[in-house]
Short mmCIF file of C-alpha atoms in Angstrom, two decimals:
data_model
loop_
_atom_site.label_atom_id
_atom_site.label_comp_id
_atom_site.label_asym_id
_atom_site.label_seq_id
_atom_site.Cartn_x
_atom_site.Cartn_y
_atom_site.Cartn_z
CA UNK A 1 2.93 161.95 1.42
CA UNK A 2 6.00 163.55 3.62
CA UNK A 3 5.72 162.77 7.45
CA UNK A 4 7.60 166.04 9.35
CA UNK A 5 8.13 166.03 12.79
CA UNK A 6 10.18 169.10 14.44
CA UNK A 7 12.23 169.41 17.78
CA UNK A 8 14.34 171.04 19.65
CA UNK A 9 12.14 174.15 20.65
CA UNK A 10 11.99 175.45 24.27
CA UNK A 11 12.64 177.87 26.82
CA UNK A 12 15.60 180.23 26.50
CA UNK A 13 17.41 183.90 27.85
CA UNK A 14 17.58 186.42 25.35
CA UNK A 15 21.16 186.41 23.68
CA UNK A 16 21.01 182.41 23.87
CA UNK A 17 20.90 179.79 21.28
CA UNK A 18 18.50 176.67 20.18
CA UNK A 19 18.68 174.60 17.18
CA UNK A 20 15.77 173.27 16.21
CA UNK A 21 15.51 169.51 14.10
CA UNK A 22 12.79 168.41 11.40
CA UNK A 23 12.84 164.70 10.49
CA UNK A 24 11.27 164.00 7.49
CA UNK A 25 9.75 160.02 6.10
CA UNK A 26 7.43 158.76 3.53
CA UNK A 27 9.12 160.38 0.30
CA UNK A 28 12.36 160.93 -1.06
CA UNK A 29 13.98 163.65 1.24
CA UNK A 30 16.33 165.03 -1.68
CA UNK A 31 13.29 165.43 -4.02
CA UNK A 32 12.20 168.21 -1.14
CA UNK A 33 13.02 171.96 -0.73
CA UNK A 34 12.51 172.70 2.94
CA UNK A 35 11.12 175.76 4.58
CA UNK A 36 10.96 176.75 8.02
CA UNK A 37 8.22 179.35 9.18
CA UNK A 38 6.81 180.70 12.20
CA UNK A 39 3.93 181.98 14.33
CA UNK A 40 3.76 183.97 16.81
CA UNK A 41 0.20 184.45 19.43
CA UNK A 42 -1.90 187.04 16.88
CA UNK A 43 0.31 187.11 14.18
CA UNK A 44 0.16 185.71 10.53
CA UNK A 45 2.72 182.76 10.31
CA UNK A 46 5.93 184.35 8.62
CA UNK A 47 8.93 182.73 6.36
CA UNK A 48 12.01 182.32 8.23
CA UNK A 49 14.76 180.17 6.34
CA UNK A 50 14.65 177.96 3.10
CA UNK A 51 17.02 175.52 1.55
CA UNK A 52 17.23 173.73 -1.90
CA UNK A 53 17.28 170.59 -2.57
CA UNK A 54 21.12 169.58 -2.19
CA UNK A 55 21.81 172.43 0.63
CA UNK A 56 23.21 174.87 -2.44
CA UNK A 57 21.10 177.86 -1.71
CA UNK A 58 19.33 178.90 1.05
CA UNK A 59 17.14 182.38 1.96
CA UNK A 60 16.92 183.85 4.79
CA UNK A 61 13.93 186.84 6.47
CA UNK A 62 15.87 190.02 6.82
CA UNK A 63 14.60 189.81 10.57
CA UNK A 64 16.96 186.56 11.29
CA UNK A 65 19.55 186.76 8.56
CA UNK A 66 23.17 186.72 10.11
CA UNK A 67 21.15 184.95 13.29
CA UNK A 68 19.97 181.93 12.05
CA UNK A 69 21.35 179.65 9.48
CA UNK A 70 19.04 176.71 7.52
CA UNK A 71 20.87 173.06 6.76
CA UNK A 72 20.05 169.82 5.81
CA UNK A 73 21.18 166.24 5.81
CA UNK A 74 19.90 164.28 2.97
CA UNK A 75 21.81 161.17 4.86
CA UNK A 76 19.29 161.60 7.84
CA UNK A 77 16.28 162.88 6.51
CA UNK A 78 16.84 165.65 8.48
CA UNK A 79 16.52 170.11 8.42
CA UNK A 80 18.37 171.92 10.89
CA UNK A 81 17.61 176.00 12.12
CA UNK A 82 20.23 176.75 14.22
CA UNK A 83 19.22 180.13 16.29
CA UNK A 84 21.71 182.03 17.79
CA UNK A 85 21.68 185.64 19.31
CA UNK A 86 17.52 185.02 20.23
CA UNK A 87 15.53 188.14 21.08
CA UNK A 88 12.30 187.82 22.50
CA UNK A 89 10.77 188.99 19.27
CA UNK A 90 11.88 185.55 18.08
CA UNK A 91 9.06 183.73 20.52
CA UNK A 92 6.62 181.64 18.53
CA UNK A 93 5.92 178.46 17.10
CA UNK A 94 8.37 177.08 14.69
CA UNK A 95 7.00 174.63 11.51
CA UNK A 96 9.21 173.03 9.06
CA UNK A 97 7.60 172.47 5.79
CA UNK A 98 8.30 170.72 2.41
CA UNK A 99 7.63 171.01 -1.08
CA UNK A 100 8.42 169.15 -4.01
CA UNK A 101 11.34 170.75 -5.91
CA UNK A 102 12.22 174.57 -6.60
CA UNK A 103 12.43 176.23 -3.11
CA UNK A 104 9.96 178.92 -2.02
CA UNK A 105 10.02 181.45 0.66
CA UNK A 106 5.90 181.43 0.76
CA UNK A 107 4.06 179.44 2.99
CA UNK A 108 1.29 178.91 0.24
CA UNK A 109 3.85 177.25 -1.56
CA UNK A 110 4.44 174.67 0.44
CA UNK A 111 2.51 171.05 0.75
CA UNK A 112 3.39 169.54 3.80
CA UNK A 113 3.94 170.75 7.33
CA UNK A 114 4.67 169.48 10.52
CA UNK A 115 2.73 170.06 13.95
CA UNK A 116 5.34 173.04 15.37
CA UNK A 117 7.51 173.28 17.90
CA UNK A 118 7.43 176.36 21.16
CA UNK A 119 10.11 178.47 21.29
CA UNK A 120 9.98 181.16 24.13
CA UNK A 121 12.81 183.80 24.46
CA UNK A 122 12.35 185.65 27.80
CA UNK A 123 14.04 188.71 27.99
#
């Protein structure tokens, strides 16, 4: 069982910046390829950023690449989604997720999820 807990969501001005944390416990952290996704009111929840397992490779939705950028911290248990350049199109909840091994950019493939954090982007 992974424990994931996100941060670091909130209220922001278009053209502004957030960087959102997900601490992870119960399992080996390494062992985990780490996804972050989101959801916006009426929408489908949508892949945003992956990383591997040691931080080597990483994917990106065309929507945020060159935006956002994915990291990790094996150290700390910790995945980072730094957001810069925000547009209002960018409002919704944010979920990290984790799955054991190859990284995936689809939400089915992924086994554990934490509860979401709010980012709003007003305009």
């Amino acid at each position: 069982q992974v424990r994931l807990v996100e941060s670091g969501g909130g209220l922001v001005q278009a053209g502004g910046s957030l960087r959102l944390s997900c601490a992870a416990s119960g399992r080996t952290f390494s062992g985990y390829a780490m996804g972050w996704f989101r959801q916006a009111p009426g929408k489908e929840r949508e892949f945003v950023a992956a990383i591997s397992l040691s931080g080597g490779t990483t994917y990106y939705a065309d929507s945020v690449k060159g935006r956002f950028t994915i990291s990790r911290d094996n150290a700390r248990n910790t995945v980072y989604l730094q957001m810069n350049s925000l547009k209002p199109e960018d409002t919704a909840v944010y979920y990290c997720a984790a799955r054991r091994n190859i990284v995936k950019v689809t939400a089915l493939n992924y086994d554990y999820w934490g509860q979401g954090t709010q980012v709003t982007v007003s305009s």
